mmCIF file of C-alpha atoms in Angstrom:
data_model
loop_
_atom_site.group_PDB
_atom_site.id
_atom_site.type_symbol
_atom_site.label_atom_id
_atom_site.label_comp_id
_atom_site.label_asym_id
_atom_site.label_seq_id
_atom_site.Cartn_x
_atom_site.Cartn_y
_atom_site.Cartn_z
ATOM 1 C CA MET G 5 5.955 66.952 -11.577
ATOM 2 C CA THR G 6 8.163 69.806 -12.641
ATOM 3 C CA THR G 7 11.057 69.808 -15.055
ATOM 4 C CA GLY G 8 13.022 72.445 -13.202
ATOM 5 C CA VAL G 9 12.397 75.059 -15.864
ATOM 6 C CA PRO G 10 10.687 78.075 -14.351
ATOM 7 C CA THR G 11 7.490 79.045 -16.099
ATOM 8 C CA PRO G 12 7.162 82.706 -16.942
ATOM 9 C CA ALA G 13 4.560 84.625 -14.991
ATOM 10 C CA PRO G 14 1.484 85.240 -17.107
ATOM 11 C CA SER G 15 1.381 88.803 -18.354
ATOM 12 C CA ARG G 16 -1.726 90.853 -17.839
ATOM 13 C CA PRO G 17 -3.584 91.740 -21.009
ATOM 14 C CA ARG G 18 -3.140 95.326 -22.130
ATOM 15 C CA ARG G 19 -5.961 97.744 -21.370
ATOM 16 C CA SER G 20 -7.537 99.315 -24.396
ATOM 17 C CA ARG G 21 -7.261 103.056 -24.878
ATOM 18 C CA LEU G 22 -11.011 103.414 -24.529
ATOM 19 C CA ARG G 23 -11.000 101.782 -21.090
ATOM 20 C CA THR G 24 -8.077 103.970 -20.073
ATOM 21 C CA PHE G 25 -9.348 107.367 -21.190
ATOM 22 C CA LEU G 26 -13.151 107.005 -20.990
ATOM 23 C CA PRO G 27 -13.398 107.729 -17.240
ATOM 24 C CA LEU G 28 -11.172 110.767 -17.675
ATOM 25 C CA GLY G 29 -13.271 111.986 -20.615
ATOM 26 C CA VAL G 30 -16.515 111.588 -18.671
ATOM 27 C CA ALA G 31 -15.056 113.483 -15.708
ATOM 28 C CA VAL G 32 -13.873 116.346 -17.946
ATOM 29 C CA TRP G 33 -17.280 116.444 -19.658
ATOM 30 C CA MET G 34 -19.092 116.623 -16.294
ATOM 31 C CA VAL G 35 -16.837 119.436 -15.064
ATOM 32 C CA LEU G 36 -17.422 121.383 -18.302
ATOM 33 C CA GLU G 37 -21.187 120.909 -18.010
ATOM 34 C CA ILE G 38 -21.235 122.180 -14.417
ATOM 35 C CA TRP G 39 -18.935 125.087 -15.246
ATOM 36 C CA LEU G 40 -21.104 126.139 -18.196
ATOM 37 C CA LEU G 41 -24.283 125.872 -16.108
ATOM 38 C CA THR G 42 -22.744 128.088 -13.415
ATOM 39 C CA LEU G 43 -21.692 130.641 -16.060
ATOM 40 C CA VAL G 44 -25.228 130.774 -17.425
ATOM 41 C CA ALA G 45 -26.633 130.996 -13.881
ATOM 42 C CA HIS G 46 -24.360 133.977 -13.088
ATOM 43 C CA ALA G 47 -25.278 135.688 -16.372
ATOM 44 C CA THR G 48 -29.035 135.173 -16.007
ATOM 45 C CA SER G 49 -30.497 133.490 -12.946
ATOM 46 C CA GLY G 50 -30.775 130.076 -11.365
ATOM 47 C CA PHE G 51 -34.427 129.889 -12.393
ATOM 48 C CA THR G 52 -33.454 130.290 -16.067
ATOM 49 C CA VAL G 53 -30.998 127.414 -15.782
ATOM 50 C CA PHE G 54 -33.700 125.319 -14.108
ATOM 51 C CA LEU G 55 -36.117 126.094 -16.956
ATOM 52 C CA LEU G 56 -33.462 125.181 -19.529
ATOM 53 C CA LEU G 57 -32.846 121.840 -17.842
ATOM 54 C CA VAL G 58 -36.563 121.044 -17.575
ATOM 55 C CA ALA G 59 -37.143 122.057 -21.209
ATOM 56 C CA GLY G 60 -34.272 119.807 -22.331
ATOM 57 C CA PHE G 61 -35.699 116.888 -20.358
ATOM 58 C CA VAL G 62 -39.213 117.356 -21.771
ATOM 59 C CA LEU G 63 -37.958 117.806 -25.340
ATOM 60 C CA GLY G 64 -35.737 114.734 -25.016
ATOM 61 C CA SER G 65 -38.585 112.575 -23.767
ATOM 62 C CA VAL G 66 -40.818 113.739 -26.649
ATOM 63 C CA VAL G 67 -38.060 112.964 -29.179
ATOM 64 C CA ILE G 68 -37.467 109.487 -27.734
ATOM 65 C CA LYS G 69 -41.185 108.734 -27.671
ATOM 66 C CA ARG G 70 -41.645 109.765 -31.318
ATOM 67 C CA ALA G 71 -38.573 107.816 -32.456
ATOM 68 C CA GLY G 72 -39.733 104.729 -30.579
ATOM 69 C CA ARG G 73 -43.206 104.978 -32.068
ATOM 70 C CA ARG G 74 -41.719 105.374 -35.558
ATOM 71 C CA ALA G 75 -39.434 102.357 -35.028
ATOM 72 C CA PHE G 76 -42.383 100.244 -33.853
ATOM 73 C CA GLN G 77 -44.444 101.313 -36.898
ATOM 74 C CA ASN G 78 -41.553 100.408 -39.222
ATOM 75 C CA LEU G 79 -41.232 97.028 -37.522
ATOM 76 C CA SER G 80 -44.972 96.367 -37.865
ATOM 77 C CA ARG G 81 -44.892 97.409 -41.519
ATOM 78 C CA THR G 82 -41.926 95.101 -42.154
ATOM 79 C CA PHE G 83 -43.726 92.136 -40.567
ATOM 80 C CA GLN G 84 -46.856 92.839 -42.602
ATOM 81 C CA GLN G 85 -44.813 93.005 -45.803
ATOM 82 C CA ALA G 86 -42.993 89.776 -44.881
ATOM 83 C CA GLN G 87 -46.315 88.009 -44.378
ATOM 84 C CA GLY G 88 -47.526 89.301 -47.729
ATOM 85 C CA GLY G 89 -44.450 87.939 -49.491
ATOM 86 C CA VAL G 90 -42.508 91.215 -49.834
ATOM 87 C CA ALA G 91 -39.576 91.201 -47.431
ATOM 88 C CA SER G 92 -37.633 94.394 -48.198
ATOM 89 C CA PRO G 93 -37.966 96.927 -45.389
ATOM 90 C CA GLY G 94 -36.035 99.643 -47.264
ATOM 91 C CA ASP G 95 -34.334 102.563 -45.542
ATOM 92 C CA SER G 96 -37.410 103.862 -43.725
ATOM 93 C CA GLY G 97 -35.993 102.758 -40.352
ATOM 94 C CA ARG G 98 -32.667 104.584 -40.651
ATOM 95 C CA GLY G 99 -31.928 107.276 -38.146
ATOM 96 C CA ASN G 100 -34.138 106.035 -35.325
ATOM 97 C CA GLY G 101 -31.133 105.030 -33.236
ATOM 98 C CA LEU G 102 -29.472 108.416 -33.672
ATOM 99 C CA THR G 103 -32.771 110.171 -32.960
ATOM 100 C CA MET G 104 -33.091 108.212 -29.717
ATOM 101 C CA LEU G 105 -29.483 109.074 -28.863
ATOM 102 C CA ALA G 106 -30.298 112.741 -29.498
ATOM 103 C CA GLY G 107 -33.296 112.473 -27.160
ATOM 104 C CA LEU G 108 -31.153 110.842 -24.486
ATOM 105 C CA LEU G 109 -28.542 113.597 -24.784
ATOM 106 C CA LEU G 110 -31.306 116.189 -24.452
ATOM 107 C CA MET G 111 -32.566 114.492 -21.286
ATOM 108 C CA ILE G 112 -29.121 114.485 -19.645
ATOM 109 C CA PRO G 113 -28.747 117.684 -17.610
ATOM 110 C CA GLY G 114 -26.265 120.046 -19.214
ATOM 111 C CA LEU G 115 -25.926 122.502 -22.050
ATOM 112 C CA ILE G 116 -23.170 120.727 -24.002
ATOM 113 C CA SER G 117 -25.161 117.491 -24.166
ATOM 114 C CA ASP G 118 -28.247 119.517 -25.181
ATOM 115 C CA ALA G 119 -26.314 121.178 -27.999
ATOM 116 C CA ILE G 120 -25.011 117.823 -29.267
ATOM 117 C CA GLY G 121 -28.524 116.347 -28.997
ATOM 118 C CA LEU G 122 -30.007 119.216 -30.999
ATOM 119 C CA LEU G 123 -27.277 118.817 -33.632
ATOM 120 C CA LEU G 124 -28.124 115.123 -33.969
ATOM 121 C CA LEU G 125 -31.720 116.071 -34.769
ATOM 122 C CA VAL G 126 -30.627 117.950 -37.919
ATOM 123 C CA PRO G 127 -31.072 115.525 -40.886
ATOM 124 C CA PRO G 128 -27.793 116.322 -42.731
ATOM 125 C CA VAL G 129 -25.789 115.896 -39.515
ATOM 126 C CA GLN G 130 -27.658 112.675 -38.763
ATOM 127 C CA LYS G 131 -26.901 111.355 -42.246
ATOM 128 C CA GLY G 132 -23.197 112.235 -41.930
ATOM 129 C CA VAL G 133 -22.838 110.648 -38.496
ATOM 130 C CA SER G 134 -24.701 107.552 -39.715
ATOM 131 C CA ARG G 135 -22.443 107.256 -42.765
ATOM 132 C CA TYR G 136 -19.307 107.676 -40.617
ATOM 133 C CA ALA G 137 -20.473 105.104 -38.049
ATOM 134 C CA GLN G 138 -21.382 102.605 -40.754
ATOM 135 C CA GLY G 139 -17.969 103.022 -42.414
ATOM 136 C CA ALA G 140 -16.157 102.601 -39.095
ATOM 137 C CA PHE G 141 -18.194 99.475 -38.328
ATOM 138 C CA GLU G 142 -17.454 97.982 -41.745
ATOM 139 C CA ARG G 143 -13.713 98.689 -41.375
ATOM 140 C CA ARG G 144 -13.733 97.041 -37.949
ATOM 141 C CA MET G 145 -15.567 93.997 -39.306
ATOM 142 C CA ARG G 146 -13.109 93.630 -42.184
ATOM 143 C CA LEU G 147 -10.238 93.514 -39.673
ATOM 144 C CA ALA G 148 -12.001 90.926 -37.497
ATOM 145 C CA ALA G 149 -11.201 87.258 -37.882
ATOM 146 C CA PRO G 150 -13.669 85.308 -40.000
ATOM 147 C CA GLY G 151 -16.142 83.102 -38.204
ATOM 148 C CA SER G 152 -19.308 83.268 -36.256
ATOM 149 C CA VAL G 153 -19.936 84.731 -32.830
ATOM 150 C CA GLY G 154 -19.838 81.202 -31.413
ATOM 151 C CA ASP G 155 -16.332 80.777 -32.815
ATOM 152 C CA ALA G 156 -15.241 83.931 -30.996
ATOM 153 C CA PHE G 157 -16.558 82.596 -27.690
ATOM 154 C CA GLN G 158 -14.846 79.260 -28.334
ATOM 155 C CA GLN G 159 -11.535 81.019 -29.052
ATOM 156 C CA ALA G 160 -11.843 83.145 -25.914
ATOM 157 C CA ARG G 161 -12.547 80.066 -23.824
ATOM 158 C CA ILE G 162 -9.635 77.871 -24.870
ATOM 159 C CA HIS G 163 -6.825 80.458 -24.992
ATOM 160 C CA ARG G 164 -4.944 81.202 -21.823
ATOM 161 C CA PRO G 165 -3.785 84.786 -21.104
ATOM 162 C CA ASP G 166 -0.206 83.882 -22.009
ATOM 163 C CA GLY G 167 -1.311 82.794 -25.490
ATOM 164 C CA LYS G 168 -0.987 79.044 -25.018
ATOM 165 C CA VAL G 169 -3.824 76.843 -26.195
ATOM 166 C CA VAL G 170 -4.870 74.162 -23.765
ATOM 167 C CA GLN G 171 -6.651 71.258 -25.420
ATOM 168 C CA GLY G 172 -8.153 68.666 -23.179
ATOM 169 C CA GLU G 173 -11.029 66.426 -22.309
ATOM 170 C CA VAL G 174 -12.402 65.484 -18.892
ATOM 171 C CA ILE G 175 -13.171 61.800 -18.385
ATOM 172 C CA ARG G 176 -14.601 60.549 -15.094
ATOM 173 C CA ASP G 177 -14.099 56.925 -14.211
ATOM 174 C CA GLU G 178 -15.373 57.073 -10.643
ATOM 175 C CA THR G 179 -18.961 56.836 -9.547
ATOM 176 C CA PRO G 180 -20.658 59.867 -8.055
ATOM 177 C CA SER G 181 -19.683 60.322 -4.416
ATOM 178 C CA GLU G 182 -22.209 63.065 -3.710
ATOM 179 C CA PRO G 183 -25.588 62.116 -2.273
ATOM 180 C CA GLY G 184 -28.254 62.000 -4.966
ATOM 181 C CA GLY G 185 -25.909 60.692 -7.644
ATOM 182 C CA HIS G 186 -24.250 64.030 -8.562
ATOM 183 C CA TYR G 187 -20.586 64.419 -9.400
ATOM 184 C CA PRO G 188 -18.540 66.865 -7.350
ATOM 185 C CA PRO G 189 -17.433 70.052 -9.137
ATOM 186 C CA LEU G 190 -14.299 69.820 -11.284
ATOM 187 C CA ASN G 191 -12.434 72.508 -9.337
ATOM 188 C CA ARG G 192 -11.955 70.391 -6.203
#
C-alpha cells in the first residue's frame, strides 16, 4: 500500500579517493617502471637489465626468508616466555612487516620498486616509516566510532544506503512446505 508520496531514489555511496585514484597510480607506476627499464637497456644492454631484475628477485626472496624466520623465532620466544610466566614480548618483533614489504618490492620487476625496497631496508628509514604509519593508524582509530568489530558489522547490516535504519523481526507461523521439513528462503 502506498501513500502517494514518491520515495526518493537511493543515492549511491560516494567512492573513496583511494578507490578512484589507485588504478591510475598503479598504471602510472607501471609505465614509469617500463620507461626506466628501457632507458637502462638503451644505455647498457638488455642482458644488464635482465641481470638487475634477477638480482632484485633473488635479493628480495632472501630478505623475505630472513624476515619470516626472524618473525617465527620472535613468536616462539614469546610463547616460551608466556609459558614461563613472563608475557612481555618487547619490541624485538618490530620492523618485520616493513622488511617483508621491502623484500616484496625488491621481487617486483622494476628499478623504482627496487629503490624503494632498498630504502626500506635502511634502519632509520624503517623506523621513520613505522612511526608515521603507527601515528596515522592511531589518528584513524581515534576518529572511528567506539565499539567492537562486531558492532561495526551490525551497523553495516542494518543501515540501508539511504541512511534509514530498518528494524524488524521475522516470525513464521506456517509449517515448512519444503520436503524434508525445511522452510523456503525468505526472499521468495
